[in-house]
Short mmCIF file of C-alpha atoms in Angstrom, two decimals:
data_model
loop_
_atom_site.label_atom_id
_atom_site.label_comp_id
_atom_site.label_asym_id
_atom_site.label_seq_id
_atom_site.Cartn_x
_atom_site.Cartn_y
_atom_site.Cartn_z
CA UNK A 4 0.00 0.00 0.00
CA UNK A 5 2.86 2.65 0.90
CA UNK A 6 4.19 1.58 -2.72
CA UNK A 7 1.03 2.25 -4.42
CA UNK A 8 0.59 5.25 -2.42
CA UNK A 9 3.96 6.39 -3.49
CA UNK A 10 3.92 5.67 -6.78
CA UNK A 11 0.65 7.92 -6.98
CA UNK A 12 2.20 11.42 -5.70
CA UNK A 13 4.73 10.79 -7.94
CA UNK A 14 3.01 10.48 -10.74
CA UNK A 15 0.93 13.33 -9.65
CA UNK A 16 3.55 15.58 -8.94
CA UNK A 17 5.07 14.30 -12.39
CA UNK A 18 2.15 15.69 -14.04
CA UNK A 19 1.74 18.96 -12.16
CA UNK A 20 5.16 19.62 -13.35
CA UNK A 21 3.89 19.29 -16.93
CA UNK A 22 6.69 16.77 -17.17
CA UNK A 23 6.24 13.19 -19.75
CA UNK A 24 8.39 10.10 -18.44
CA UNK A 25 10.24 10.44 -21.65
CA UNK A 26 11.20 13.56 -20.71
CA UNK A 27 12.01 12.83 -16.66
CA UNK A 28 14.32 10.11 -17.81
CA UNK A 29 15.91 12.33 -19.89
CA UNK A 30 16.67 14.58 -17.59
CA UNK A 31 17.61 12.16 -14.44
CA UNK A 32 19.78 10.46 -16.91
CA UNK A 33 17.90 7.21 -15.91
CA UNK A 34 19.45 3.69 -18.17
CA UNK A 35 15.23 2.39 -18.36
CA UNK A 36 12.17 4.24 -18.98
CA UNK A 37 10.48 1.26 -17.16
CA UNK A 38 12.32 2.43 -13.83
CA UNK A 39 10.19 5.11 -13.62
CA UNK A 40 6.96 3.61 -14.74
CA UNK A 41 7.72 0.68 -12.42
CA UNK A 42 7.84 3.30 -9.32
CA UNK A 43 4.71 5.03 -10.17
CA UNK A 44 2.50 2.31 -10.80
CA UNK A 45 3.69 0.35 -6.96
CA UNK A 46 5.50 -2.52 -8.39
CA UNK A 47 8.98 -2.10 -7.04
CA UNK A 48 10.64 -1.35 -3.76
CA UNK A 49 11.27 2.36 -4.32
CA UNK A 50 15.33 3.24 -3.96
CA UNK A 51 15.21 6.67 -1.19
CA UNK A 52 17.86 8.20 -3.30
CA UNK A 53 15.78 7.58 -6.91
CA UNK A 54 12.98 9.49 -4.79
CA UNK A 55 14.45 12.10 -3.73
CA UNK A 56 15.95 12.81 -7.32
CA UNK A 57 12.22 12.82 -8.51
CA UNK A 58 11.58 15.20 -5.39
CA UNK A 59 14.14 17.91 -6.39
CA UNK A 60 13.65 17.71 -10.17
CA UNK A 61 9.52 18.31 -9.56
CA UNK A 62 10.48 21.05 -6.87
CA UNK A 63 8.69 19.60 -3.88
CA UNK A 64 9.81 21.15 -0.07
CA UNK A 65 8.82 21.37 3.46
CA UNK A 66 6.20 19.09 5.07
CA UNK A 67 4.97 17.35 2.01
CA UNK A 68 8.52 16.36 0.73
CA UNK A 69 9.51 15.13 4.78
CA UNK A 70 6.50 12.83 4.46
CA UNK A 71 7.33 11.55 1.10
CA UNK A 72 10.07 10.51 2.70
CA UNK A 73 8.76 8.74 5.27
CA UNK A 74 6.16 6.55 2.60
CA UNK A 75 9.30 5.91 0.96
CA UNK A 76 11.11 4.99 4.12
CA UNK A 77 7.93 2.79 4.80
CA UNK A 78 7.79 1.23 1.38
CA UNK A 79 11.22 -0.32 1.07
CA UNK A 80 11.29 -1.82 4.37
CA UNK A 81 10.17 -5.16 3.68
CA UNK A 82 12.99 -7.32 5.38
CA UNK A 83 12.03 -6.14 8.68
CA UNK A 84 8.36 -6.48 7.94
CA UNK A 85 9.06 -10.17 6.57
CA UNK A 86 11.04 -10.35 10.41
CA UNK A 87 7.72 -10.64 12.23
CA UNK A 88 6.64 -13.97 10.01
CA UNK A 89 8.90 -16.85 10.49
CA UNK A 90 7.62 -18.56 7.50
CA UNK A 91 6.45 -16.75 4.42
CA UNK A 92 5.72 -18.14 0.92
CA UNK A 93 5.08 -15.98 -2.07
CA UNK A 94 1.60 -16.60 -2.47
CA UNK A 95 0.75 -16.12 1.06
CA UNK A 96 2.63 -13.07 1.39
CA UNK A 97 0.18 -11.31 -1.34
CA UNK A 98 -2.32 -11.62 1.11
CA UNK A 99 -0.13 -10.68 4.47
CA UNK A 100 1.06 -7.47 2.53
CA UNK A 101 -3.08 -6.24 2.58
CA UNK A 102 -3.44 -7.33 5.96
CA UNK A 103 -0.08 -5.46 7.35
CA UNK A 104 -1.67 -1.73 8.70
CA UNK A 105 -4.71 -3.13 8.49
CA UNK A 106 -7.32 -0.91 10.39
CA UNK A 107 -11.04 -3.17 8.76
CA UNK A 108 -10.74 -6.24 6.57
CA UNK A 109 -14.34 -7.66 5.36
CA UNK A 110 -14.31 -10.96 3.38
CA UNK A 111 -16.91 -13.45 1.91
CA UNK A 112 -15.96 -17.28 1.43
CA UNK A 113 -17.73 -18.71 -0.49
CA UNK A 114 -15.94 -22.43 -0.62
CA UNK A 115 -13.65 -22.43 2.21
CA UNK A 116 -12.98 -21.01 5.28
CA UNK A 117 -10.84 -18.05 4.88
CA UNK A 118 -7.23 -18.53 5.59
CA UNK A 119 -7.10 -16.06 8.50
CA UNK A 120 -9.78 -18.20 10.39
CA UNK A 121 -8.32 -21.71 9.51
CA UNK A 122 -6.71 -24.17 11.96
CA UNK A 123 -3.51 -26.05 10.92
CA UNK A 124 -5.36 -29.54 10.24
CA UNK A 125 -8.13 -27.71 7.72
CA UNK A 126 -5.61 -25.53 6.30
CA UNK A 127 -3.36 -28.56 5.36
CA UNK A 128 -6.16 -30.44 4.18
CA UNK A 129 -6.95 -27.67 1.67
CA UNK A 130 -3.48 -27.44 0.45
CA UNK A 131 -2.84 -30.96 0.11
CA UNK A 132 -6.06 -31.10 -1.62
CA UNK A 133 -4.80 -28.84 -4.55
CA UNK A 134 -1.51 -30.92 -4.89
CA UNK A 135 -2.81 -33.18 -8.07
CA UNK A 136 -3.26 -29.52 -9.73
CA UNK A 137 0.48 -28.90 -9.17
CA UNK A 138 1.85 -29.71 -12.81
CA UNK A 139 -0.47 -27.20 -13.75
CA UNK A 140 0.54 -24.27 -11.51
CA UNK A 141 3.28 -21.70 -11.56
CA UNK A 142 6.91 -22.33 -10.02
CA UNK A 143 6.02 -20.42 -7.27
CA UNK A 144 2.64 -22.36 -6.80
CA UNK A 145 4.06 -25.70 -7.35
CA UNK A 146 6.37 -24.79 -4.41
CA UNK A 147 3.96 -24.15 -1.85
CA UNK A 148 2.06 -26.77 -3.11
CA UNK A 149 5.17 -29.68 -2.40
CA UNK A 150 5.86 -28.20 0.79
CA UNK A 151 2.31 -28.26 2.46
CA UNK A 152 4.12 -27.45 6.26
CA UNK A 153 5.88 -23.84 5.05
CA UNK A 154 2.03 -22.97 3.42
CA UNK A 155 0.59 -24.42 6.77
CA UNK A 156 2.90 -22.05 8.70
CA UNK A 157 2.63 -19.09 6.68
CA UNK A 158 -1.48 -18.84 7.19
CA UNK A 159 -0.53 -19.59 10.94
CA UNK A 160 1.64 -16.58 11.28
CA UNK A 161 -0.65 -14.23 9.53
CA UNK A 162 -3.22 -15.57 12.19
CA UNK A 163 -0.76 -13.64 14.71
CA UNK A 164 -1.78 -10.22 13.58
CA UNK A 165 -5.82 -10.73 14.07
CA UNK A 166 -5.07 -12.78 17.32
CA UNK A 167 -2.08 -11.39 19.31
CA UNK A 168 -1.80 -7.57 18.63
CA UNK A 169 -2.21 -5.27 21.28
CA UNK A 170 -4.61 -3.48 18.47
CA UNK A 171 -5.90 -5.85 15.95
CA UNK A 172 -7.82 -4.80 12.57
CA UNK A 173 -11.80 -5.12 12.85
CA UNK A 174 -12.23 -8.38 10.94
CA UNK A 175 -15.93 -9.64 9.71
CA UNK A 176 -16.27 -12.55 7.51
CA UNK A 177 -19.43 -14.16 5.87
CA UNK A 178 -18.64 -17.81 5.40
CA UNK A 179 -21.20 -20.12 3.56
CA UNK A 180 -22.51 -23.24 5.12
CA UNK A 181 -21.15 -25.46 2.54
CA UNK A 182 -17.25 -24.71 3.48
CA UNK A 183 -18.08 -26.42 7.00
CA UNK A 184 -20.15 -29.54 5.33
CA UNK A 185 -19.18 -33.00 5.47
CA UNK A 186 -17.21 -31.89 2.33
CA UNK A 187 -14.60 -29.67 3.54
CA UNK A 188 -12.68 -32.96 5.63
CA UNK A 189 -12.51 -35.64 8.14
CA UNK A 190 -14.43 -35.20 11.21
CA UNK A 191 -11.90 -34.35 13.50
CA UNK A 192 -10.83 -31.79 11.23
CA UNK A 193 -14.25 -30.15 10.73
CA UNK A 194 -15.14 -30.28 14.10
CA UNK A 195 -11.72 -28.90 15.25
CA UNK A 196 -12.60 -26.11 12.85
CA UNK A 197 -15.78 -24.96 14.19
CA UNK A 198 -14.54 -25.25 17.71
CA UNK A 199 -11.90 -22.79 16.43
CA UNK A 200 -14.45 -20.24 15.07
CA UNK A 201 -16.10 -20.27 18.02
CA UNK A 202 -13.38 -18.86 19.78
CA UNK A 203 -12.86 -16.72 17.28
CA UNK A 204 -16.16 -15.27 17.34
CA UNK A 205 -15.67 -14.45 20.78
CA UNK A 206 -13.00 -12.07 20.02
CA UNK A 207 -14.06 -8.09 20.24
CA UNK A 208 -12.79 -7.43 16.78
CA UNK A 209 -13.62 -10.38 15.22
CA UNK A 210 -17.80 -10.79 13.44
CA UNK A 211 -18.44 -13.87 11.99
CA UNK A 212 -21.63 -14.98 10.11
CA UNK A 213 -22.81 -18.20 8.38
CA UNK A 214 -24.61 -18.18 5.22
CA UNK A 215 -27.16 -21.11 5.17
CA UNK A 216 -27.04 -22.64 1.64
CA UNK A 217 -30.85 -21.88 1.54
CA UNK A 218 -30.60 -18.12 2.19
CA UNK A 219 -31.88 -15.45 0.09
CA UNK A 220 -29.58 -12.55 -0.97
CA UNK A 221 -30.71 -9.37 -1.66
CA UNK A 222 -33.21 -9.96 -5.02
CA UNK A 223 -31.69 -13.59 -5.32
CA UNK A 224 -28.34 -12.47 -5.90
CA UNK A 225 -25.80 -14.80 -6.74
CA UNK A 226 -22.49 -13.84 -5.76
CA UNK A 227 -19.66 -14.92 -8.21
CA UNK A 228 -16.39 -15.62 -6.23
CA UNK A 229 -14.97 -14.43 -3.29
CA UNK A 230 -13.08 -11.23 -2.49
CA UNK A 231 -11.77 -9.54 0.72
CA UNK A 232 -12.36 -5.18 1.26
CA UNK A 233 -9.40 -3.55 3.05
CA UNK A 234 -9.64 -0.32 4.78
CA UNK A 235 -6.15 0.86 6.25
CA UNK A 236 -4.96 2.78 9.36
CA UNK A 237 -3.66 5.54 7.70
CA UNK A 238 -6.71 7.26 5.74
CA UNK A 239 -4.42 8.28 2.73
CA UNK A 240 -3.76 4.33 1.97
CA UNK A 241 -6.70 3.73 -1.10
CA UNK A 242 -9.19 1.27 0.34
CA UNK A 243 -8.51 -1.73 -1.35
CA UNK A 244 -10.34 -4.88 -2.95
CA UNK A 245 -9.06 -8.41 -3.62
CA UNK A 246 -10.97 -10.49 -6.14
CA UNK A 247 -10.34 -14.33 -5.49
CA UNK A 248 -9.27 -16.82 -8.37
CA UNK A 249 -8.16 -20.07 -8.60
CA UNK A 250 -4.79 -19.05 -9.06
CA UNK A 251 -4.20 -15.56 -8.50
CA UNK A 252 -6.15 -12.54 -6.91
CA UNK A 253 -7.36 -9.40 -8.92
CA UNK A 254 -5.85 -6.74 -6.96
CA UNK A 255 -8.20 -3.07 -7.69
CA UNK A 256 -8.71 0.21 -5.79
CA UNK A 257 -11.08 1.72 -8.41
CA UNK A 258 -13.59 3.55 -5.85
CA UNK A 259 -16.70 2.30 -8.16
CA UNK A 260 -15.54 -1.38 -8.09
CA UNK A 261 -14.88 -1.07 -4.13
CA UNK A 262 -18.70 0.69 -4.35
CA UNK A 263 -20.19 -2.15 -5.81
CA UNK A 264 -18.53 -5.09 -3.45
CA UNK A 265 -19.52 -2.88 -0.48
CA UNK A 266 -23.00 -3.09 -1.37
CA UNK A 267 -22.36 -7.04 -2.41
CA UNK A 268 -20.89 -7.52 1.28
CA UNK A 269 -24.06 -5.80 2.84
CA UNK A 270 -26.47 -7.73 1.13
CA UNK A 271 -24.35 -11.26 2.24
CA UNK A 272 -24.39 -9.89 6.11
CA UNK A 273 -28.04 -9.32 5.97
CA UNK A 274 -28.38 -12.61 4.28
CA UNK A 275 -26.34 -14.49 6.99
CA UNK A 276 -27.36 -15.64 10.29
CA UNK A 277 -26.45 -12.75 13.07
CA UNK A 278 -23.40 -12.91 14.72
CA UNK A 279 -25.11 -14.50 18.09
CA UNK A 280 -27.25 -16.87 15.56
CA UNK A 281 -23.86 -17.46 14.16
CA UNK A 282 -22.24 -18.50 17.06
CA UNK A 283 -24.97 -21.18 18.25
CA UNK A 284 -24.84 -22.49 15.28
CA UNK A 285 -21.34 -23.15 15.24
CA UNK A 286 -21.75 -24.84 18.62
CA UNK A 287 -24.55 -26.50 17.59
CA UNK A 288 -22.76 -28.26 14.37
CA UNK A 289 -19.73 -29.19 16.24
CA UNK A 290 -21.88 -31.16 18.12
CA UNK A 291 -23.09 -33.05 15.42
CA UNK A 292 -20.11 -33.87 13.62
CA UNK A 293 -20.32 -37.58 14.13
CA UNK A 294 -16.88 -39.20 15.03
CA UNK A 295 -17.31 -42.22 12.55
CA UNK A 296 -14.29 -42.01 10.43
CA UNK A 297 -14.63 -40.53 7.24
CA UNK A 298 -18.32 -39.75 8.26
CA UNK A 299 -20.00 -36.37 9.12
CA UNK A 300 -23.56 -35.82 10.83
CA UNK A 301 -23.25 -32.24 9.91
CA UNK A 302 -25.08 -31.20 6.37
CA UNK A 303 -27.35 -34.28 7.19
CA UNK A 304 -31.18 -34.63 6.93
CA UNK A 305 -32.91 -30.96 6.95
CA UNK A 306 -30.09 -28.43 5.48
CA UNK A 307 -31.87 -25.66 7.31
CA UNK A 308 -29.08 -24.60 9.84
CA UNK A 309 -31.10 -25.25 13.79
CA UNK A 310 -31.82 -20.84 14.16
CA UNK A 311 -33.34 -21.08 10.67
CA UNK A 312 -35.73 -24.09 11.42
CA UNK A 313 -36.65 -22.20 14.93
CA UNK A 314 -37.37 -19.32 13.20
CA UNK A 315 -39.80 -21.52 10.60
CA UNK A 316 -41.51 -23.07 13.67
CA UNK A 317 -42.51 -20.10 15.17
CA UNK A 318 -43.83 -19.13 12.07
CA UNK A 319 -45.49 -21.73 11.41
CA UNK A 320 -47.29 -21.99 15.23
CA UNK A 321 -48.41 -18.34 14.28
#
């Protein structure tokens, strides 16, 4: 985010300066025009001294030159960032980049549990479960995906941040029903996932909600895929969406997309059992995982979650 943030002045002041990139390279006596797009557009760690070149030639001073600085200072400190995760694979560090400053994260699941939420045992199910997709994946993929433990550990240390910080993000997920069904593992493993969001769900800054499979959204509404919204400490950061895919995450900050998903998130919280709902049923399904191996109670007989069939009886007694 400080990179994107970054990159954004620069290009702005670039442009106030009535200045082309031709023309700053040029003058800089830079080897690559791409040096300079690559800054402004977030994509590499930005070099203090390139910066403060850019600074002089567009004339910036006083306060808003000190807290370029700073971003820039910010930006290209990523080894002591990656300090704080012992483990941290390139995939998973996409995702631990958005969550780093983090003041609000929203996300909707709609297949699994999202990774922030997931015990070690579901987590390495899921992984292992993608392995016969490896020869199909990118280098970096196929890595994570033939060393299950280091992707294991790497969702366990981005746990840290929404667990262990003196001041957490707010963190509210809407996770549908079918990502805790008999599908998603063994028994042990489900159950030893819904005992986890229910302590989860106790935390202050954490809201969870369950979307029964049968639930209405907004004017039947189908959602698509999943995506996470990030809103960041510092109010100058752009608010920031993630689009899920299989392999790789669109990444946008256009404030009409980040409109739209907003209202998409509102619609799936209405949806979705309440947060107290939420949390019985969670109790109640652990309950019910049966511990015959390989076998599941839960997502048996009536697929109307236990709130949801109270709520029809009472109904129906009216």
């Amino acid at each position: 985010m400080r990179r994107r943030r970054l990159g954004a002045e620069l290009r702005r002041l670039r442009e106030s300066a009535r200045l082309t990139g031709d023309q700053v390279i040029e003058q800089i006596g830079w080897a690559s025009a791409s040096k300079l797009s690559r800054l402004e557009n977030g994509r590499s760690r930005p070099d203090p001294q390139d910066v403060m070149v850019l600074l002089e030639l567009y004339g910036v001073t006083g306060p808003l030159r000190e807290d370029l600085a700073n971003i820039t200072r910010e930006a290209g400190d990523v080894r002591s960032w990656l300090r704080s995760y012992p483990v941290m694979t390139p995939r998973q560090r996409s995702f631990a980049e958005f969550e780093a400053g983090c003041a609000d994260i929203r996300e909707y699941s709609p297949v699994v549990v999202p990774g922030l939420l997931q015990t070690r045992e579901y987590a390495r199910t899921r992984i292992i479960s993608f392995r016969p997709l490896g020869n199909h994946s990118t280098d970096a993929e196929k890595s994570d995906v033939e060393d299950p433990e280091t992707e294991v550990e790497a969702r366990m240390a981005r746990q840290a941040r929404l667990i262990h910080e003196t001041h957490p993000p707010r963190y509210s997920a809407v996770i549908e029903e079918a990502s805790l069904s008999r599908r998603a593992g063994s028994p042990e493993v489900v159950r030893g996932q819904l005992n986890q969001l229910c302590k989860l769900a106790a935390l202050p800054n954490v809201t969870l909600q369950v979307l029964p499979s049968q639930a209405r959204i907004a004017n039947w509404y189908l959602p698509h895929t999943g995506f996470s919204l990030y809103r960041f400490a510092d109010p100058q950061d752009p608010e920031t969406l993630a689009i899920e895919g299989h392999l790789t995450n669109q990444v946008l900050t256009d404030r009409d997309e980040l409109d739209r998903y907003t209202v998409v998130f509102d619609w799936l919280q209405s949806a979705a059992l309440t947060a107290e709902d939420t949390l019985t049923w969670l109790a109640d399904a652990a309950g019910r995982v049966s511990s015959e191996p390989g076998r599941s109670s839960l997502g048996r007989g009536s697929t109307t979650p236990p709130i949801q069939r109270r709520r029809t009886e009472r109904l129906t007694d009216q």
